Amino acid sequence: MSSEVENLGTAAAEFNYWDPRWGQDPYPMLEHLRKSGGVGWSTALGGYWAVSSYSGVLRVLTDPDTFSSRMLVLPPLDPPQRLIPETLDQPEHQPYRRVFSSLFTPRKIRELEDEVRTLTRELIGKATAKPAFEFVSEFAVPLPCTVFLKILGLPMSELDRLLDVKEAQARGAASDDPVLRDRALNVVLPAAAAYFNEVLDERAADPNPPDDVLTAMVTQPAVGGVPMPREDMISALFQLVSAGLDTVTAVLGLSFELLASRPDLQRQLADDPGLIPSAVEELLRYWGIVTISRQANVDTQIDGVPIKAGEYVAILTPSANRDEIEFGNPTEIDFRRTGNRHVAFGAGPHRCLGSHLARMELQIALEEWHAAVPEYRLASDTPAERHFGAIMGLEELQLAVGAR
Amino acid sequence: MREAVAARVSIDSSLCQGHGRCYSVVPELFGFDGEGYGVVLESAISADRVGLAHAAAIECPERAVVVDEAQSDDTNA
């Protein structure tokens, strides 16, 4: 036991959240980081402060003047990738964000509910017509991606290409493997930029443009009363693809793996669908899948630990959401939890723009699965392969209908 | 007959980022504006609604929901 702690101590000094070593079960390490003070220096990824406490994470997120968003992912890229609006600091950020936020308001999202419910039922019907099915490719990818591409204004026929773009950005561009990195930086991403430019041209020429993100970008003023420059529109599409095509998929995959092994939790949701909104919050808290970074603009401190201007910090949401100082019994799933101030969607001015959409999709998914499928289980004894990194998730998940 | 005011509820707009937790959890007291930021539907609340206001406050990640029980009955609602 003590040698395990010692090993974690040595590993913490060079903790790299991309390392496959932490993919399957990062939680003992995250707990170690919290118990060692919640803010610790790691020599990995060019050197950064790993912020694992809830208080530290909240502090960094809600103090954007001190902590710049210009470098969202570590190791730092030179030059940094400009992602609109996520890497912008104030005052530049607000007018850009406004162009997109009007399409993700609670009212707009409510208008999509019926459509999302119909699609959810279709996908469940198709998957569960077979005795066993692969949940990620048959449900967790198509549900959010269909809805998201519609909001963006891109056709579903481009989904495979866009998933490839997302992958190239998330893992390829910063990969240690030169072949993967070269393909991402010199093939996939430039081709995607050309494609985005083309669809923006088409949309700008459309006399009756639909109400979607592409139209908002080419028509709505961002700064100085005119639409944003074309390169910023393309950057925004990269950002939206990376934020929208991976996140709900990841939460669905991780949550259904957990539920499939916990018939008691399935029963709670089936017996009392009124519990589902707070169950969604609890699952969001439990997984808190996102780890992004900030850079200190000035000398400062986090939880009393001095941070120098220019240093990077990583915001370990998966750890903050299980901080025992903020949450009672954080490793337990409690669908009736109150005081659940999780930061799965971040906090501060960069709070996830798509949070109302994500919640609606997760809620409908839980409602429809537990209304349609009395019980489901893991179809394989081998645990699903998981990854850590900027967005945690699992590669695939074999499920079967019925009790074990 | 007007009930006694037991507390005043407000949202600190400099903190609110539109998470939407208040109006999801307590739609009786909170709604949202055109951009999704929280708005208070009833700011001067009676004693039986103070619990609801606190229930919203403890769900706000930004600590933007303020329940002030010190300022109560002596001013008009």
PDB file of N, CA and C in Angstrom, chain B:
ATOM      1  N   MET B   1     -54.668  39.580   0.969  1.00  0.00           N
ATOM      2  CA  MET B   1     -53.737  40.009   2.016  1.00  0.00           C
ATOM      3  C   MET B   1     -52.307  39.690   1.609  1.00  0.00           C
ATOM      4  N   ARG B   2     -51.414  40.660   1.767  1.00  0.00           N
ATOM      5  CA  ARG B   2     -50.029  40.445   1.371  1.00  0.00           C
ATOM      6  C   ARG B   2     -49.270  39.699   2.474  1.00  0.00           C
ATOM      7  N   GLU B   3     -48.545  38.640   2.055  1.00  0.00           N
ATOM      8  CA  GLU B   3     -47.771  37.879   3.047  1.00  0.00           C
ATOM      9  C   GLU B   3     -46.493  38.634   3.404  1.00  0.00           C
ATOM     10  N   ALA B   4     -46.012  38.421   4.613  1.00  0.00           N
ATOM     11  CA  ALA B   4     -44.792  39.080   5.066  1.00  0.00           C
ATOM     12  C   ALA B   4     -43.607  38.644   4.202  1.00  0.00           C
ATOM     13  N   VAL B   5     -42.744  39.609   3.908  1.00  0.00           N
ATOM     14  CA  VAL B   5     -41.551  39.305   3.122  1.00  0.00           C
ATOM     15  C   VAL B   5     -40.465  38.772   4.058  1.00  0.00           C
ATOM     16  N   ALA B   6     -40.011  37.561   3.791  1.00  0.00           N
ATOM     17  CA  ALA B   6     -39.019  36.956   4.679  1.00  0.00           C
ATOM     18  C   ALA B   6     -37.602  37.080   4.134  1.00  0.00           C
ATOM     19  N   ALA B   7     -37.485  37.230   2.814  1.00  0.00           N
ATOM     20  CA  ALA B   7     -36.150  37.350   2.225  1.00  0.00           C
ATOM     21  C   ALA B   7     -36.247  37.975   0.842  1.00  0.00           C
ATOM     22  N   ARG B   8     -35.107  38.481   0.374  1.00  0.00           N
ATOM     23  CA  ARG B   8     -35.033  39.006  -0.990  1.00  0.00           C
ATOM     24  C   ARG B   8     -34.059  38.162  -1.795  1.00  0.00           C
ATOM     25  N   VAL B   9     -34.503  37.804  -2.996  1.00  0.00           N
ATOM     26  CA  VAL B   9     -33.690  36.950  -3.854  1.00  0.00           C
ATOM     27  C   VAL B   9     -33.189  37.779  -5.027  1.00  0.00           C
ATOM     28  N   SER B  10     -31.924  37.597  -5.365  1.00  0.00           N
ATOM     29  CA  SER B  10     -31.401  38.288  -6.546  1.00  0.00           C
ATOM     30  C   SER B  10     -30.360  37.408  -7.221  1.00  0.00           C
ATOM     31  N   ILE B  11     -30.051  37.777  -8.457  1.00  0.00           N
ATOM     32  CA  ILE B  11     -28.968  37.114  -9.180  1.00  0.00           C
ATOM     33  C   ILE B  11     -27.916  38.171  -9.462  1.00  0.00           C
ATOM     34  N   ASP B  12     -26.694  37.896  -9.052  1.00  0.00           N
ATOM     35  CA  ASP B  12     -25.591  38.820  -9.311  1.00  0.00           C
ATOM     36  C   ASP B  12     -25.197  38.659 -10.781  1.00  0.00           C
ATOM     37  N   SER B  13     -25.602  39.639 -11.590  1.00  0.00           N
ATOM     38  CA  SER B  13     -25.409  39.476 -13.038  1.00  0.00           C
ATOM     39  C   SER B  13     -23.934  39.547 -13.433  1.00  0.00           C
ATOM     40  N   SER B  14     -23.097  40.050 -12.532  1.00  0.00           N
ATOM     41  CA  SER B  14     -21.672  40.044 -12.867  1.00  0.00           C
ATOM     42  C   SER B  14     -21.084  38.639 -12.699  1.00  0.00           C
ATOM     43  N   LEU B  15     -21.806  37.776 -11.996  1.00  0.00           N
ATOM     44  CA  LEU B  15     -21.330  36.400 -11.795  1.00  0.00           C
ATOM     45  C   LEU B  15     -22.066  35.392 -12.681  1.00  0.00           C
ATOM     46  N   CYS B  16     -23.369  35.627 -12.929  1.00  0.00           N
ATOM     47  CA  CYS B  16     -24.169  34.645 -13.675  1.00  0.00           C
ATOM     48  C   CYS B  16     -23.583  34.419 -15.071  1.00  0.00           C
ATOM     49  N   GLN B  17     -23.388  33.134 -15.434  1.00  0.00           N
ATOM     50  CA  GLN B  17     -22.881  32.803 -16.770  1.00  0.00           C
ATOM     51  C   GLN B  17     -23.898  31.990 -17.556  1.00  0.00           C
ATOM     52  N   GLY B  18     -25.116  31.890 -17.047  1.00  0.00           N
ATOM     53  CA  GLY B  18     -26.151  31.183 -17.802  1.00  0.00           C
ATOM     54  C   GLY B  18     -26.079  29.668 -17.724  1.00  0.00           C
ATOM     55  N   HIS B  19     -25.572  29.123 -16.623  1.00  0.00           N
ATOM     56  CA  HIS B  19     -25.579  27.664 -16.472  1.00  0.00           C
ATOM     57  C   HIS B  19     -27.017  27.135 -16.492  1.00  0.00           C
ATOM     58  N   GLY B  20     -27.925  27.920 -15.935  1.00  0.00           N
ATOM     59  CA  GLY B  20     -29.332  27.505 -15.967  1.00  0.00           C
ATOM     60  C   GLY B  20     -29.739  26.574 -14.849  1.00  0.00           C
ATOM     61  N   ARG B  21     -28.904  26.436 -13.847  1.00  0.00           N
ATOM     62  CA  ARG B  21     -29.244  25.513 -12.765  1.00  0.00           C
ATOM     63  C   ARG B  21     -30.419  26.041 -11.935  1.00  0.00           C
ATOM     64  N   CYS B  22     -30.453  27.373 -11.687  1.00  0.00           N
ATOM     65  CA  CYS B  22     -31.506  27.926 -10.824  1.00  0.00           C
ATOM     66  C   CYS B  22     -32.884  27.694 -11.428  1.00  0.00           C
ATOM     67  N   TYR B  23     -33.042  27.987 -12.716  1.00  0.00           N
ATOM     68  CA  TYR B  23     -34.380  27.847 -13.290  1.00  0.00           C
ATOM     69  C   TYR B  23     -34.730  26.401 -13.620  1.00  0.00           C
ATOM     70  N   SER B  24     -33.730  25.521 -13.677  1.00  0.00           N
ATOM     71  CA  SER B  24     -34.047  24.095 -13.835  1.00  0.00           C
ATOM     72  C   SER B  24     -34.541  23.515 -12.518  1.00  0.00           C
ATOM     73  N   VAL B  25     -33.877  23.893 -11.441  1.00  0.00           N
ATOM     74  CA  VAL B  25     -34.178  23.287 -10.145  1.00  0.00           C
ATOM     75  C   VAL B  25     -35.398  23.946  -9.492  1.00  0.00           C
ATOM     76  N   VAL B  26     -35.498  25.269  -9.605  1.00  0.00           N
ATOM     77  CA  VAL B  26     -36.593  25.999  -8.946  1.00  0.00           C
ATOM     78  C   VAL B  26     -37.297  26.929  -9.948  1.00  0.00           C
ATOM     79  N   PRO B  27     -38.079  26.340 -10.870  1.00  0.00           N
ATOM     80  CA  PRO B  27     -38.772  27.179 -11.854  1.00  0.00           C
ATOM     81  C   PRO B  27     -39.831  28.084 -11.208  1.00  0.00           C
ATOM     82  N   GLU B  28     -40.174  27.790  -9.956  1.00  0.00           N
ATOM     83  CA  GLU B  28     -41.149  28.641  -9.248  1.00  0.00           C
ATOM     84  C   GLU B  28     -40.598  30.057  -9.042  1.00  0.00           C
ATOM     85  N   LEU B  29     -39.291  30.163  -8.844  1.00  0.00           N
ATOM     86  CA  LEU B  29     -38.710  31.470  -8.514  1.00  0.00           C
ATOM     87  C   LEU B  29     -37.814  32.053  -9.604  1.00  0.00           C
ATOM     88  N   PHE B  30     -37.362  31.185 -10.541  1.00  0.00           N
ATOM     89  CA  PHE B  30     -36.383  31.657 -11.524  1.00  0.00           C
ATOM     90  C   PHE B  30     -36.805  31.312 -12.952  1.00  0.00           C
ATOM     91  N   GLY B  31     -36.479  32.223 -13.852  1.00  0.00           N
ATOM     92  CA  GLY B  31     -36.683  31.978 -15.275  1.00  0.00           C
ATOM     93  C   GLY B  31     -35.408  32.369 -16.009  1.00  0.00           C
ATOM     94  N   PHE B  32     -35.514  32.525 -17.340  1.00  0.00           N
ATOM     95  CA  PHE B  32     -34.310  32.900 -18.079  1.00  0.00           C
ATOM     96  C   PHE B  32     -34.625  33.980 -19.103  1.00  0.00           C
ATOM     97  N   ASP B  33     -33.589  34.744 -19.458  1.00  0.00           N
ATOM     98  CA  ASP B  33     -33.773  35.792 -20.459  1.00  0.00           C
ATOM     99  C   ASP B  33     -33.477  35.227 -21.848  1.00  0.00           C
ATOM    100  N   GLY B  34     -33.487  36.100 -22.842  1.00  0.00           N
ATOM    101  CA  GLY B  34     -33.315  35.669 -24.229  1.00  0.00           C
ATOM    102  C   GLY B  34     -32.002  34.956 -24.495  1.00  0.00           C
ATOM    103  N   GLU B  35     -31.005  35.216 -23.672  1.00  0.00           N
ATOM    104  CA  GLU B  35     -29.703  34.582 -23.892  1.00  0.00           C
ATOM    105  C   GLU B  35     -29.456  33.400 -22.955  1.00  0.00           C
ATOM    106  N   GLY B  36     -30.419  33.132 -22.075  1.00  0.00           N
ATOM    107  CA  GLY B  36     -30.264  31.977 -21.191  1.00  0.00           C
ATOM    108  C   GLY B  36     -29.728  32.307 -19.811  1.00  0.00           C
ATOM    109  N   TYR B  37     -29.535  33.599 -19.528  1.00  0.00           N
ATOM    110  CA  TYR B  37     -29.109  33.968 -18.180  1.00  0.00           C
ATOM    111  C   TYR B  37     -30.305  33.894 -17.233  1.00  0.00           C
ATOM    112  N   GLY B  38     -30.033  33.598 -15.971  1.00  0.00           N
ATOM    113  CA  GLY B  38     -31.103  33.465 -14.998  1.00  0.00           C
ATOM    114  C   GLY B  38     -31.747  34.807 -14.673  1.00  0.00           C
ATOM    115  N   VAL B  39     -33.067  34.795 -14.473  1.00  0.00           N
ATOM    116  CA  VAL B  39     -33.750  35.994 -13.968  1.00  0.00           C
ATOM    117  C   VAL B  39     -34.645  35.588 -12.798  1.00  0.00           C
ATOM    118  N   VAL B  40     -34.791  36.506 -11.845  1.00  0.00           N
ATOM    119  CA  VAL B  40     -35.622  36.249 -10.678  1.00  0.00           C
ATOM    120  C   VAL B  40     -37.063  36.592 -11.027  1.00  0.00           C
ATOM    121  N   LEU B  41     -37.975  35.652 -10.822  1.00  0.00           N
ATOM    122  CA  LEU B  41     -39.386  35.897 -11.140  1.00  0.00           C
ATOM    123  C   LEU B  41     -40.095  36.559  -9.963  1.00  0.00           C
ATOM    124  N   GLU B  42     -39.612  36.227  -8.757  1.00  0.00           N
ATOM    125  CA  GLU B  42     -40.251  36.773  -7.562  1.00  0.00           C
ATOM    126  C   GLU B  42     -39.135  37.115  -6.584  1.00  0.00           C
ATOM    127  N   SER B  43     -38.907  38.402  -6.374  1.00  0.00           N
ATOM    128  CA  SER B  43     -37.720  38.747  -5.588  1.00  0.00           C
ATOM    129  C   SER B  43     -38.020  38.854  -4.089  1.00  0.00           C
ATOM    130  N   ALA B  44     -39.198  39.319  -3.738  1.00  0.00           N
ATOM    131  CA  ALA B  44     -39.541  39.416  -2.315  1.00  0.00           C
ATOM    132  C   ALA B  44     -40.357  38.175  -1.956  1.00  0.00           C
ATOM    133  N   ILE B  45     -39.765  37.270  -1.200  1.00  0.00           N
ATOM    134  CA  ILE B  45     -40.434  35.986  -0.968  1.00  0.00           C
ATOM    135  C   ILE B  45     -40.872  35.826   0.483  1.00  0.00           C
ATOM    136  N   SER B  46     -41.939  35.049   0.639  1.00  0.00           N
ATOM    137  CA  SER B  46     -42.451  34.766   1.976  1.00  0.00           C
ATOM    138  C   SER B  46     -41.668  33.600   2.586  1.00  0.00           C
ATOM    139  N   ALA B  47     -41.860  33.402   3.901  1.00  0.00           N
ATOM    140  CA  ALA B  47     -41.064  32.417   4.645  1.00  0.00           C
ATOM    141  C   ALA B  47     -41.144  31.013   4.035  1.00  0.00           C
ATOM    142  N   ASP B  48     -42.323  30.647   3.512  1.00  0.00           N
ATOM    143  CA  ASP B  48     -42.458  29.283   2.995  1.00  0.00           C
ATOM    144  C   ASP B  48     -41.699  29.068   1.687  1.00  0.00           C
ATOM    145  N   ARG B  49     -41.150  30.139   1.103  1.00  0.00           N
ATOM    146  CA  ARG B  49     -40.396  29.983  -0.150  1.00  0.00           C
ATOM    147  C   ARG B  49     -38.888  30.180   0.030  1.00  0.00           C
ATOM    148  N   VAL B  50     -38.473  30.485   1.228  1.00  0.00           N
ATOM    149  CA  VAL B  50     -37.048  30.709   1.474  1.00  0.00           C
ATOM    150  C   VAL B  50     -36.240  29.430   1.196  1.00  0.00           C
ATOM    151  N   GLY B  51     -36.831  28.282   1.553  1.00  0.00           N
ATOM    152  CA  GLY B  51     -36.158  27.007   1.314  1.00  0.00           C
ATOM    153  C   GLY B  51     -35.902  26.790  -0.175  1.00  0.00           C
ATOM    154  N   LEU B  52     -36.876  27.168  -0.999  1.00  0.00           N
ATOM    155  CA  LEU B  52     -36.731  27.036  -2.458  1.00  0.00           C
ATOM    156  C   LEU B  52     -35.580  27.893  -2.961  1.00  0.00           C
ATOM    157  N   ALA B  53     -35.505  29.115  -2.449  1.00  0.00           N
ATOM    158  CA  ALA B  53     -34.445  30.028  -2.884  1.00  0.00           C
ATOM    159  C   ALA B  53     -33.066  29.455  -2.539  1.00  0.00           C
ATOM    160  N   HIS B  54     -32.957  28.899  -1.341  1.00  0.00           N
ATOM    161  CA  HIS B  54     -31.678  28.298  -0.951  1.00  0.00           C
ATOM    162  C   HIS B  54     -31.375  27.071  -1.800  1.00  0.00           C
ATOM    163  N   ALA B  55     -32.410  26.323  -2.150  1.00  0.00           N
ATOM    164  CA  ALA B  55     -32.203  25.127  -2.979  1.00  0.00           C
ATOM    165  C   ALA B  55     -31.591  25.504  -4.322  1.00  0.00           C
ATOM    166  N   ALA B  56     -31.968  26.669  -4.845  1.00  0.00           N
ATOM    167  CA  ALA B  56     -31.366  27.129  -6.104  1.00  0.00           C
ATOM    168  C   ALA B  56     -29.945  27.625  -5.865  1.00  0.00           C
ATOM    169  N   ALA B  57     -29.766  28.362  -4.777  1.00  0.00           N
ATOM    170  CA  ALA B  57     -28.443  28.955  -4.498  1.00  0.00           C
ATOM    171  C   ALA B  57     -27.358  27.880  -4.384  1.00  0.00           C
ATOM    172  N   ILE B  58     -27.692  26.751  -3.751  1.00  0.00           N
ATOM    173  CA  ILE B  58     -26.646  25.731  -3.549  1.00  0.00           C
ATOM    174  C   ILE B  58     -26.351  24.926  -4.812  1.00  0.00           C
ATOM    175  N   GLU B  59     -27.095  25.154  -5.897  1.00  0.00           N
ATOM    176  CA  GLU B  59     -26.790  24.460  -7.152  1.00  0.00           C
ATOM    177  C   GLU B  59     -26.008  25.344  -8.127  1.00  0.00           C
ATOM    178  N   CYS B  60     -25.801  26.614  -7.778  1.00  0.00           N
ATOM    179  CA  CYS B  60     -25.186  27.544  -8.740  1.00  0.00           C
ATOM    180  C   CYS B  60     -23.662  27.466  -8.682  1.00  0.00           C
ATOM    181  N   PRO B  61     -23.022  27.013  -9.780  1.00  0.00           N
ATOM    182  CA  PRO B  61     -21.561  26.895  -9.758  1.00  0.00           C
ATOM    183  C   PRO B  61     -20.861  28.240  -9.648  1.00  0.00           C
ATOM    184  N   GLU B  62     -21.534  29.316 -10.023  1.00  0.00           N
ATOM    185  CA  GLU B  62     -20.902  30.637  -9.987  1.00  0.00           C
ATOM    186  C   GLU B  62     -21.200  31.391  -8.693  1.00  0.00           C
ATOM    187  N   ARG B  63     -22.002  30.809  -7.823  1.00  0.00           N
ATOM    188  CA  ARG B  63     -22.414  31.475  -6.575  1.00  0.00           C
ATOM    189  C   ARG B  63     -23.095  32.812  -6.886  1.00  0.00           C
ATOM    190  N   ALA B  64     -23.945  32.819  -7.911  1.00  0.00           N
ATOM    191  CA  ALA B  64     -24.559  34.074  -8.351  1.00  0.00           C
ATOM    192  C   ALA B  64     -25.931  34.319  -7.727  1.00  0.00           C
ATOM    193  N   VAL B  65     -26.542  33.282  -7.149  1.00  0.00           N
ATOM    194  CA  VAL B  65     -27.866  33.451  -6.553  1.00  0.00           C
ATOM    195  C   VAL B  65     -27.707  33.928  -5.110  1.00  0.00           C
ATOM    196  N   VAL B  66     -28.306  35.083  -4.816  1.00  0.00           N
ATOM    197  CA  VAL B  66     -28.162  35.674  -3.487  1.00  0.00           C
ATOM    198  C   VAL B  66     -29.512  35.640  -2.774  1.00  0.00           C
ATOM    199  N   VAL B  67     -29.522  35.071  -1.572  1.00  0.00           N
ATOM    200  CA  VAL B  67     -30.735  35.044  -0.758  1.00  0.00           C
ATOM    201  C   VAL B  67     -30.442  35.876   0.482  1.00  0.00           C
ATOM    202  N   ASP B  68     -31.082  37.028   0.561  1.00  0.00           N
ATOM    203  CA  ASP B  68     -30.795  37.939   1.671  1.00  0.00           C
ATOM    204  C   ASP B  68     -31.955  37.930   2.666  1.00  0.00           C
ATOM    205  N   GLU B  69     -31.723  37.249   3.785  1.00  0.00           N
ATOM    206  CA  GLU B  69     -32.786  37.154   4.782  1.00  0.00           C
ATOM    207  C   GLU B  69     -32.731  38.297   5.780  1.00  0.00           C
ATOM    208  N   ALA B  70     -31.626  39.052   5.773  1.00  0.00           N
ATOM    209  CA  ALA B  70     -31.500  40.162   6.717  1.00  0.00           C
ATOM    210  C   ALA B  70     -32.467  41.291   6.367  1.00  0.00           C
ATOM    211  N   GLN B  71     -32.560  41.538   5.036  1.00  0.00           N
ATOM    212  CA  GLN B  71     -33.465  42.586   4.552  1.00  0.00           C
ATOM    213  C   GLN B  71     -34.818  41.958   4.398  1.00  0.00           C
ATOM    214  N   SER B  72     -35.750  42.262   5.287  1.00  0.00           N
ATOM    215  CA  SER B  72     -37.006  41.556   5.118  1.00  0.00           C
ATOM    216  C   SER B  72     -38.194  42.479   5.027  1.00  0.00           C
ATOM    217  N   ASP B  73     -38.950  42.524   6.099  1.00  0.00           N
ATOM    218  CA  ASP B  73     -40.317  42.999   6.008  1.00  0.00           C
ATOM    219  C   ASP B  73     -40.535  44.505   5.875  1.00  0.00           C
ATOM    220  N   ASP B  74     -39.550  45.292   6.351  1.00  0.00           N
ATOM    221  CA  ASP B  74     -39.840  46.701   6.555  1.00  0.00           C
ATOM    222  C   ASP B  74     -39.926  47.547   5.274  1.00  0.00           C
ATOM    223  N   THR B  75     -39.430  47.008   4.137  1.00  0.00           N
ATOM    224  CA  THR B  75     -39.575  47.765   2.895  1.00  0.00           C
ATOM    225  C   THR B  75     -40.649  47.130   2.034  1.00  0.00           C
ATOM    226  N   ASN B  76     -41.168  47.899   1.113  1.00  0.00           N
ATOM    227  CA  ASN B  76     -42.219  47.372   0.246  1.00  0.00           C
ATOM    228  C   ASN B  76     -41.640  46.374  -0.761  1.00  0.00           C
ATOM    229  N   ALA B  77     -42.485  45.413  -1.164  1.00  0.00           N
ATOM    230  CA  ALA B  77     -42.020  44.372  -2.095  1.00  0.00           C
ATOM    231  C   ALA B  77     -41.771  44.961  -3.465  1.00  0.00           C
TER     232      ALA B  77
END
